[in-house]
Amino acid sequence: MDISTEELLDIYHTMQKIRLFESKVRDLAMAGEIPGFVHVSIGEEASAAGVCAALRTTDRITSTHRGHGHLIAKGGRLDKMMAEIFGKRTGYCKGKGGSMHIVDYSLGILGANGIVGGGLPIATGSGLAAVIAGKDDVTASFFGDGASNEGTFHESLNLAAVWKLPVIFVCENNGFGEFTPMETVTSVKDIAVRAQAYGIPGHIVDGNDVLEVLRYTSEAVARARAGEGPTLLECKTYRWEGHVVGEQAFLGEGAYRAKSEIEAWKLKCPLIRFEKWCAENGKISSAELKKIVADTEKELADAIEFARASELPDAAEVTDDVYA
Amino acid sequence: MAQINFIQAINEALAEEMERDPLTFLMGEDVVLSAFGATKGLIDKFGAKRVRNTPISEAGFVGAAVGAAMAGTRPICEVEFASFFYCAFDQVCNQAAKLRYMSGGQATMPITFRAVFGAMGGAAAQHSETVYAQFLSVPGLKLVVPSGPSDMKGLLKSAIRDNNPVIVFEHGALGRLKEEVAGGDHLVPLGKAAVKREGKNVTLVAIGAMVPKAMKVADKLEKENISVEVIDPRTLIPLDENAILASVEKTNRIVIADEGHLRGGAAADIAAIVADKGFDFLDAPVRRVTSLDVPIPFSPPLEKAAIADEARIEAAIRDVVGR
Ligand SMILES: Cc1ncc(C[n+]2csc(CCOP(=O)(O)OP(=O)(O)O)c2C)c(N)n1
């Protein structure tokens, strides 16, 4: 695959932003600075970064409760995201949405979603809109392995298939839905095989290899833009953290998976893997990578400062934006 | 008598009823480990056949509960957050609620649905809604909204034994509330309100998590010689109209406090009943204290502004008593 150094740097920057942002959000939530339910995607950075690297600004995505990474990869601003997560007026949704509901229409981010499987039909409709408006924009829909058991998954794949809609369905299979191991509630080992039922291509992708994710997504995007219809990608990955930040407090450690399993996956860290690849292929020097880390840390510190310094919304704003 | 909390009350009710009837079984997302703790340990007592983790597929497993009930078992079906009922609306409203009637009384539908609802601090609009109003105009369902551990246990046990589809709504902010709960086979009948506190000047009907708030307001106003009678209907279908009307006959004033929305809500329903059947008792307009007609916002000051609170209950009472 032809990929420029600039693109590689961008991909690494995205993954670092996600990693550092999520780690910080986890810590701030543990410290009680963030209200509500917080789900982070540490360990799953490559699928978000790889998919969005194949998209342009006018392409759209739908995301999930575990959505920070997707939004960052699609270009979401760390300061406005952080402010939203803090519930501040300067946040993306003026404090109305929070961690699970961040949206930026100007970047094609149709939104994170608190309803598992809620994004798939929306992505399908977004694909339909492109067809109706005569544009070649595509829509990528992120969802989990758990969501692939919702009716919305099956109905969306079928609808997108029969109407040949420009949609890329991206399943991030991290092995669990909440605290339930996938294999105890899912009829197949690989979600990708479900594509066959709807007559569309389905691919198993190493979800921790950002370049492989990019390669498969680029193919799916080309197909979609050419009017050939949807593709299902299954990115095999793992979440290092709990389902929800703070779950150890009510579940205890090791309630549903062994520590050794988590440690084994940490060895497959998508960032380290990319760094190694860069070193082996002489693409980017480690000094350049280090600079990206430092820049990202600064960006993140600024975002937190912005969020902290921002005002909470005024009670009177509660009735704004119910209707257009 | 032992002090137990809301969650323990659920756990005890489930364990006792599952012990009592081998055809009861439990299913829902993560009921084995139990996120909120209500079903914790039941797997050890009753095994994997009767305690089942479902896939995340509400329409599918709620519908399966309907079929299992029609075929002679007594499912207890957990729908984690009540907002997820929207994903299974057909199965609840078109199937569970209607099939007995539509089959000319052939089907019985002994299902108990359990779901957590209400604002619990920054859970935002898709996890914080009070959704029972959406089911109020679906004949065939029963709706239960316990306000404390004792009622929780007694009502849930009655719900499980009932031969109709019953939805038990558990307010997410009541989890740690502790109370003495009677031992033995503690049953609270569906359709019987509780007078939580007697009073002379105004009737305050409070639903679910509004009950502890109502009690605090009543305590406060007592000191100013405003005597508030607090009534907890406990079940919205069937509704104990007589208890509410008898109280209004005595106090001549009524305020209804509910965390649901104003438009088309449970409070609206009760207000209409009082206006219809209790008009002659009234010396003041019927007042409703509800959440605003907005999706429940995330940010704490906005959430606070959206949700009915003690200050608004107090203001409504002062308004109807003119003090
Ligand atoms: C319709 C619906 N059902 C249940 C939930 C509760 N819930 C939130 S996240 C989650 C697990 C989702 O698993 P998966 O789709 O695999 O995504 P992951 O969390 O692993 O990223 C569940 C059950 C929900 N938010 N929406």
PDB file of N, CA and C and ligand atoms in Angstrom, chain A residues 39 44 64-66 100 113-118 143-148 150 172-178 239 243, chain B residues 29-30 56-58 80-81 84 87 126-127, ligand 1:
ATOM      1  N   HIS A  39     -16.847   5.147  29.367  1.00  0.00           N
ATOM      2  CA  HIS A  39     -16.295   3.930  28.759  1.00  0.00           C
ATOM      3  C   HIS A  39     -15.102   4.333  27.917  1.00  0.00           C
ATOM      4  N   GLU A  44      -7.779  -0.323  21.864  1.00  0.00           N
ATOM      5  CA  GLU A  44      -8.556  -0.460  20.626  1.00  0.00           C
ATOM      6  C   GLU A  44      -8.289   0.694  19.658  1.00  0.00           C
ATOM      7  N   THR A  64     -20.327   4.794  19.201  1.00  0.00           N
ATOM      8  CA  THR A  64     -20.966   4.043  20.284  1.00  0.00           C
ATOM      9  C   THR A  64     -20.751   4.714  21.637  1.00  0.00           C
ATOM     10  N   HIS A  65     -21.205   4.025  22.687  1.00  0.00           N
ATOM     11  CA  HIS A  65     -20.926   4.453  24.064  1.00  0.00           C
ATOM     12  C   HIS A  65     -19.417   4.518  24.318  1.00  0.00           C
ATOM     13  N   ARG A  66     -18.638   3.728  23.579  1.00  0.00           N
ATOM     14  CA  ARG A  66     -17.183   3.724  23.735  1.00  0.00           C
ATOM     15  C   ARG A  66     -16.608   4.517  22.558  1.00  0.00           C
ATOM     16  N   MET A 100     -21.055   9.818  26.446  1.00  0.00           N
ATOM     17  CA  MET A 100     -21.653   8.820  25.544  1.00  0.00           C
ATOM     18  C   MET A 100     -22.333   9.424  24.318  1.00  0.00           C
ATOM     19  N   ASN A 113     -23.347   7.062  20.870  1.00  0.00           N
ATOM     20  CA  ASN A 113     -24.722   6.639  21.103  1.00  0.00           C
ATOM     21  C   ASN A 113     -24.800   5.817  22.376  1.00  0.00           C
ATOM     22  N   GLY A 114     -25.795   6.100  23.195  1.00  0.00           N
ATOM     23  CA  GLY A 114     -25.949   5.354  24.441  1.00  0.00           C
ATOM     24  C   GLY A 114     -26.704   4.052  24.253  1.00  0.00           C
ATOM     25  N   ILE A 115     -27.253   3.872  23.068  1.00  0.00           N
ATOM     26  CA  ILE A 115     -28.046   2.672  22.802  1.00  0.00           C
ATOM     27  C   ILE A 115     -27.217   1.719  21.947  1.00  0.00           C
ATOM     28  N   VAL A 116     -26.953   0.549  22.485  1.00  0.00           N
ATOM     29  CA  VAL A 116     -26.155  -0.434  21.754  1.00  0.00           C
ATOM     30  C   VAL A 116     -26.896  -0.803  20.462  1.00  0.00           C
ATOM     31  N   GLY A 117     -26.195  -0.693  19.359  1.00  0.00           N
ATOM     32  CA  GLY A 117     -26.823  -0.971  18.061  1.00  0.00           C
ATOM     33  C   GLY A 117     -27.588   0.208  17.498  1.00  0.00           C
ATOM     34  N   GLY A 118     -27.612   1.303  18.222  1.00  0.00           N
ATOM     35  CA  GLY A 118     -28.388   2.470  17.780  1.00  0.00           C
ATOM     36  C   GLY A 118     -27.807   3.154  16.553  1.00  0.00           C
ATOM     37  N   PHE A 143     -19.328  -0.341  15.832  1.00  0.00           N
ATOM     38  CA  PHE A 143     -20.168  -0.994  16.842  1.00  0.00           C
ATOM     39  C   PHE A 143     -19.389  -2.172  17.417  1.00  0.00           C
ATOM     40  N   GLY A 144     -19.888  -2.720  18.510  1.00  0.00           N
ATOM     41  CA  GLY A 144     -19.173  -3.816  19.167  1.00  0.00           C
ATOM     42  C   GLY A 144     -19.689  -5.179  18.765  1.00  0.00           C
ATOM     43  N   ASP A 145     -19.000  -6.210  19.208  1.00  0.00           N
ATOM     44  CA  ASP A 145     -19.467  -7.582  18.962  1.00  0.00           C
ATOM     45  C   ASP A 145     -20.834  -7.799  19.603  1.00  0.00           C
ATOM     46  N   GLY A 146     -21.039  -7.180  20.772  1.00  0.00           N
ATOM     47  CA  GLY A 146     -22.341  -7.316  21.440  1.00  0.00           C
ATOM     48  C   GLY A 146     -23.467  -6.748  20.585  1.00  0.00           C
ATOM     49  N   ALA A 147     -23.193  -5.629  19.949  1.00  0.00           N
ATOM     50  CA  ALA A 147     -24.213  -4.970  19.136  1.00  0.00           C
ATOM     51  C   ALA A 147     -24.613  -5.811  17.934  1.00  0.00           C
ATOM     52  N   SER A 148     -23.730  -6.725  17.532  1.00  0.00           N
ATOM     53  CA  SER A 148     -24.057  -7.531  16.350  1.00  0.00           C
ATOM     54  C   SER A 148     -25.142  -8.555  16.653  1.00  0.00           C
ATOM     55  N   GLU A 150     -27.962  -7.405  18.118  1.00  0.00           N
ATOM     56  CA  GLU A 150     -29.189  -6.596  18.072  1.00  0.00           C
ATOM     57  C   GLU A 150     -29.839  -6.748  16.696  1.00  0.00           C
ATOM     58  N   GLU A 172     -16.002  -3.758  16.120  1.00  0.00           N
ATOM     59  CA  GLU A 172     -14.808  -3.855  16.959  1.00  0.00           C
ATOM     60  C   GLU A 172     -15.052  -4.988  17.936  1.00  0.00           C
ATOM     61  N   ASN A 173     -14.508  -6.128  17.624  1.00  0.00           N
ATOM     62  CA  ASN A 173     -14.745  -7.298  18.467  1.00  0.00           C
ATOM     63  C   ASN A 173     -13.685  -7.356  19.564  1.00  0.00           C
ATOM     64  N   ASN A 174     -14.087  -6.924  20.756  1.00  0.00           N
ATOM     65  CA  ASN A 174     -13.151  -6.952  21.886  1.00  0.00           C
ATOM     66  C   ASN A 174     -13.435  -8.103  22.844  1.00  0.00           C
ATOM     67  N   GLY A 175     -14.294  -9.017  22.419  1.00  0.00           N
ATOM     68  CA  GLY A 175     -14.488 -10.253  23.169  1.00  0.00           C
ATOM     69  C   GLY A 175     -15.530 -10.220  24.277  1.00  0.00           C
ATOM     70  N   PHE A 176     -16.027  -9.019  24.608  1.00  0.00           N
ATOM     71  CA  PHE A 176     -16.979  -8.917  25.717  1.00  0.00           C
ATOM     72  C   PHE A 176     -18.068  -7.899  25.411  1.00  0.00           C
ATOM     73  N   GLY A 177     -19.248  -8.148  25.926  1.00  0.00           N
ATOM     74  CA  GLY A 177     -20.298  -7.140  26.018  1.00  0.00           C
ATOM     75  C   GLY A 177     -20.516  -6.945  27.502  1.00  0.00           C
ATOM     76  N   GLU A 178     -20.195  -5.786  28.005  1.00  0.00           N
ATOM     77  CA  GLU A 178     -20.135  -5.597  29.450  1.00  0.00           C
ATOM     78  C   GLU A 178     -19.238  -6.683  30.063  1.00  0.00           C
ATOM     79  N   ARG A 239     -10.278  -4.806  24.914  1.00  0.00           N
ATOM     80  CA  ARG A 239     -10.235  -3.606  25.759  1.00  0.00           C
ATOM     81  C   ARG A 239      -9.452  -3.911  27.014  1.00  0.00           C
ATOM     82  N   HIS A 243     -15.305  -2.487  31.370  1.00  0.00           N
ATOM     83  CA  HIS A 243     -16.383  -2.012  30.492  1.00  0.00           C
ATOM     84  C   HIS A 243     -16.679  -0.544  30.795  1.00  0.00           C
TER      85      HIS A 243
ATOM     86  N   GLU B  29     -29.555  -9.129  30.421  1.00  0.00           N
ATOM     87  CA  GLU B  29     -28.139  -8.901  30.134  1.00  0.00           C
ATOM     88  C   GLU B  29     -27.335  -8.872  31.438  1.00  0.00           C
ATOM     89  N   ASP B  30     -26.327  -9.669  31.498  1.00  0.00           N
ATOM     90  CA  ASP B  30     -25.436  -9.699  32.657  1.00  0.00           C
ATOM     91  C   ASP B  30     -26.132  -9.965  33.981  1.00  0.00           C
ATOM     92  N   ILE B  56     -27.219  -9.100  23.791  1.00  0.00           N
ATOM     93  CA  ILE B  56     -27.775  -7.738  23.789  1.00  0.00           C
ATOM     94  C   ILE B  56     -28.753  -7.675  22.623  1.00  0.00           C
ATOM     95  N   SER B  57     -29.965  -8.105  22.885  1.00  0.00           N
ATOM     96  CA  SER B  57     -30.972  -8.171  21.815  1.00  0.00           C
ATOM     97  C   SER B  57     -32.342  -8.109  22.467  1.00  0.00           C
ATOM     98  N   GLU B  58     -32.722  -6.884  22.864  1.00  0.00           N
ATOM     99  CA  GLU B  58     -33.922  -6.715  23.684  1.00  0.00           C
ATOM    100  C   GLU B  58     -35.178  -7.219  22.998  1.00  0.00           C
ATOM    101  N   GLU B  80     -32.179  -4.139  31.737  1.00  0.00           N
ATOM    102  CA  GLU B  80     -31.222  -3.294  32.452  1.00  0.00           C
ATOM    103  C   GLU B  80     -31.710  -1.861  32.741  1.00  0.00           C
ATOM    104  N   PHE B  81     -31.714  -1.031  31.720  1.00  0.00           N
ATOM    105  CA  PHE B  81     -32.233   0.331  31.870  1.00  0.00           C
ATOM    106  C   PHE B  81     -33.582   0.417  31.159  1.00  0.00           C
ATOM    107  N   PHE B  84     -34.215   1.073  27.522  1.00  0.00           N
ATOM    108  CA  PHE B  84     -33.992   0.051  26.491  1.00  0.00           C
ATOM    109  C   PHE B  84     -35.287  -0.676  26.123  1.00  0.00           C
ATOM    110  N   CYS B  87     -36.355  -0.526  22.593  1.00  0.00           N
ATOM    111  CA  CYS B  87     -35.858  -1.505  21.616  1.00  0.00           C
ATOM    112  C   CYS B  87     -36.769  -2.730  21.548  1.00  0.00           C
ATOM    113  N   GLN B 126     -30.447   8.976  27.277  1.00  0.00           N
ATOM    114  CA  GLN B 126     -30.804   7.614  26.873  1.00  0.00           C
ATOM    115  C   GLN B 126     -30.688   6.599  28.007  1.00  0.00           C
ATOM    116  N   HIS B 127     -30.355   7.069  29.205  1.00  0.00           N
ATOM    117  CA  HIS B 127     -30.286   6.168  30.364  1.00  0.00           C
ATOM    118  C   HIS B 127     -31.022   6.711  31.587  1.00  0.00           C
TER     119      HIS B 127
HETATM  120  C1  LIG C   1     -30.003  -1.255  23.722  1.00  0.00           C
HETATM  121  C2  LIG C   1     -29.014  -1.331  24.819  1.00  0.00           C
HETATM  122  N1  LIG C   1     -28.938  -2.451  25.556  1.00  0.00           N
HETATM  123  C3  LIG C   1     -28.050  -2.545  26.558  1.00  0.00           C
HETATM  124  C4  LIG C   1     -27.222  -1.508  26.854  1.00  0.00           C
HETATM  125  C5  LIG C   1     -26.245  -1.586  28.030  1.00  0.00           C
HETATM  126  N2  LIG C   1     -24.897  -1.749  27.502  1.00  0.00           N
HETATM  127  C6  LIG C   1     -24.090  -0.689  27.322  1.00  0.00           C
HETATM  128  S1  LIG C   1     -22.666  -1.113  26.618  1.00  0.00           S
HETATM  129  C7  LIG C   1     -23.076  -2.728  26.581  1.00  0.00           C
HETATM  130  C8  LIG C   1     -22.133  -3.725  26.008  1.00  0.00           C
HETATM  131  C9  LIG C   1     -21.880  -3.484  24.576  1.00  0.00           C
HETATM  132  O1  LIG C   1     -21.042  -4.450  24.068  1.00  0.00           O
HETATM  133  P1  LIG C   1     -20.380  -4.275  22.648  1.00  0.00           P
HETATM  134  O2  LIG C   1     -21.418  -3.909  21.652  1.00  0.00           O
HETATM  135  O3  LIG C   1     -19.600  -5.491  22.371  1.00  0.00           O
HETATM  136  O4  LIG C   1     -19.429  -3.014  22.804  1.00  0.00           O
HETATM  137  P2  LIG C   1     -18.197  -2.823  23.823  1.00  0.00           P
HETATM  138  O5  LIG C   1     -18.763  -2.286  25.086  1.00  0.00           O
HETATM  139  O6  LIG C   1     -17.544  -4.140  24.011  1.00  0.00           O
HETATM  140  O7  LIG C   1     -17.321  -1.818  23.169  1.00  0.00           O
HETATM  141  C10 LIG C   1     -24.335  -2.925  27.110  1.00  0.00           C
HETATM  142  C11 LIG C   1     -25.019  -4.214  27.245  1.00  0.00           C
HETATM  143  C12 LIG C   1     -27.347  -0.336  26.087  1.00  0.00           C
HETATM  144  N3  LIG C   1     -26.614   0.754  26.336  1.00  0.00           N
HETATM  145  N4  LIG C   1     -28.230  -0.284  25.065  1.00  0.00           N
END
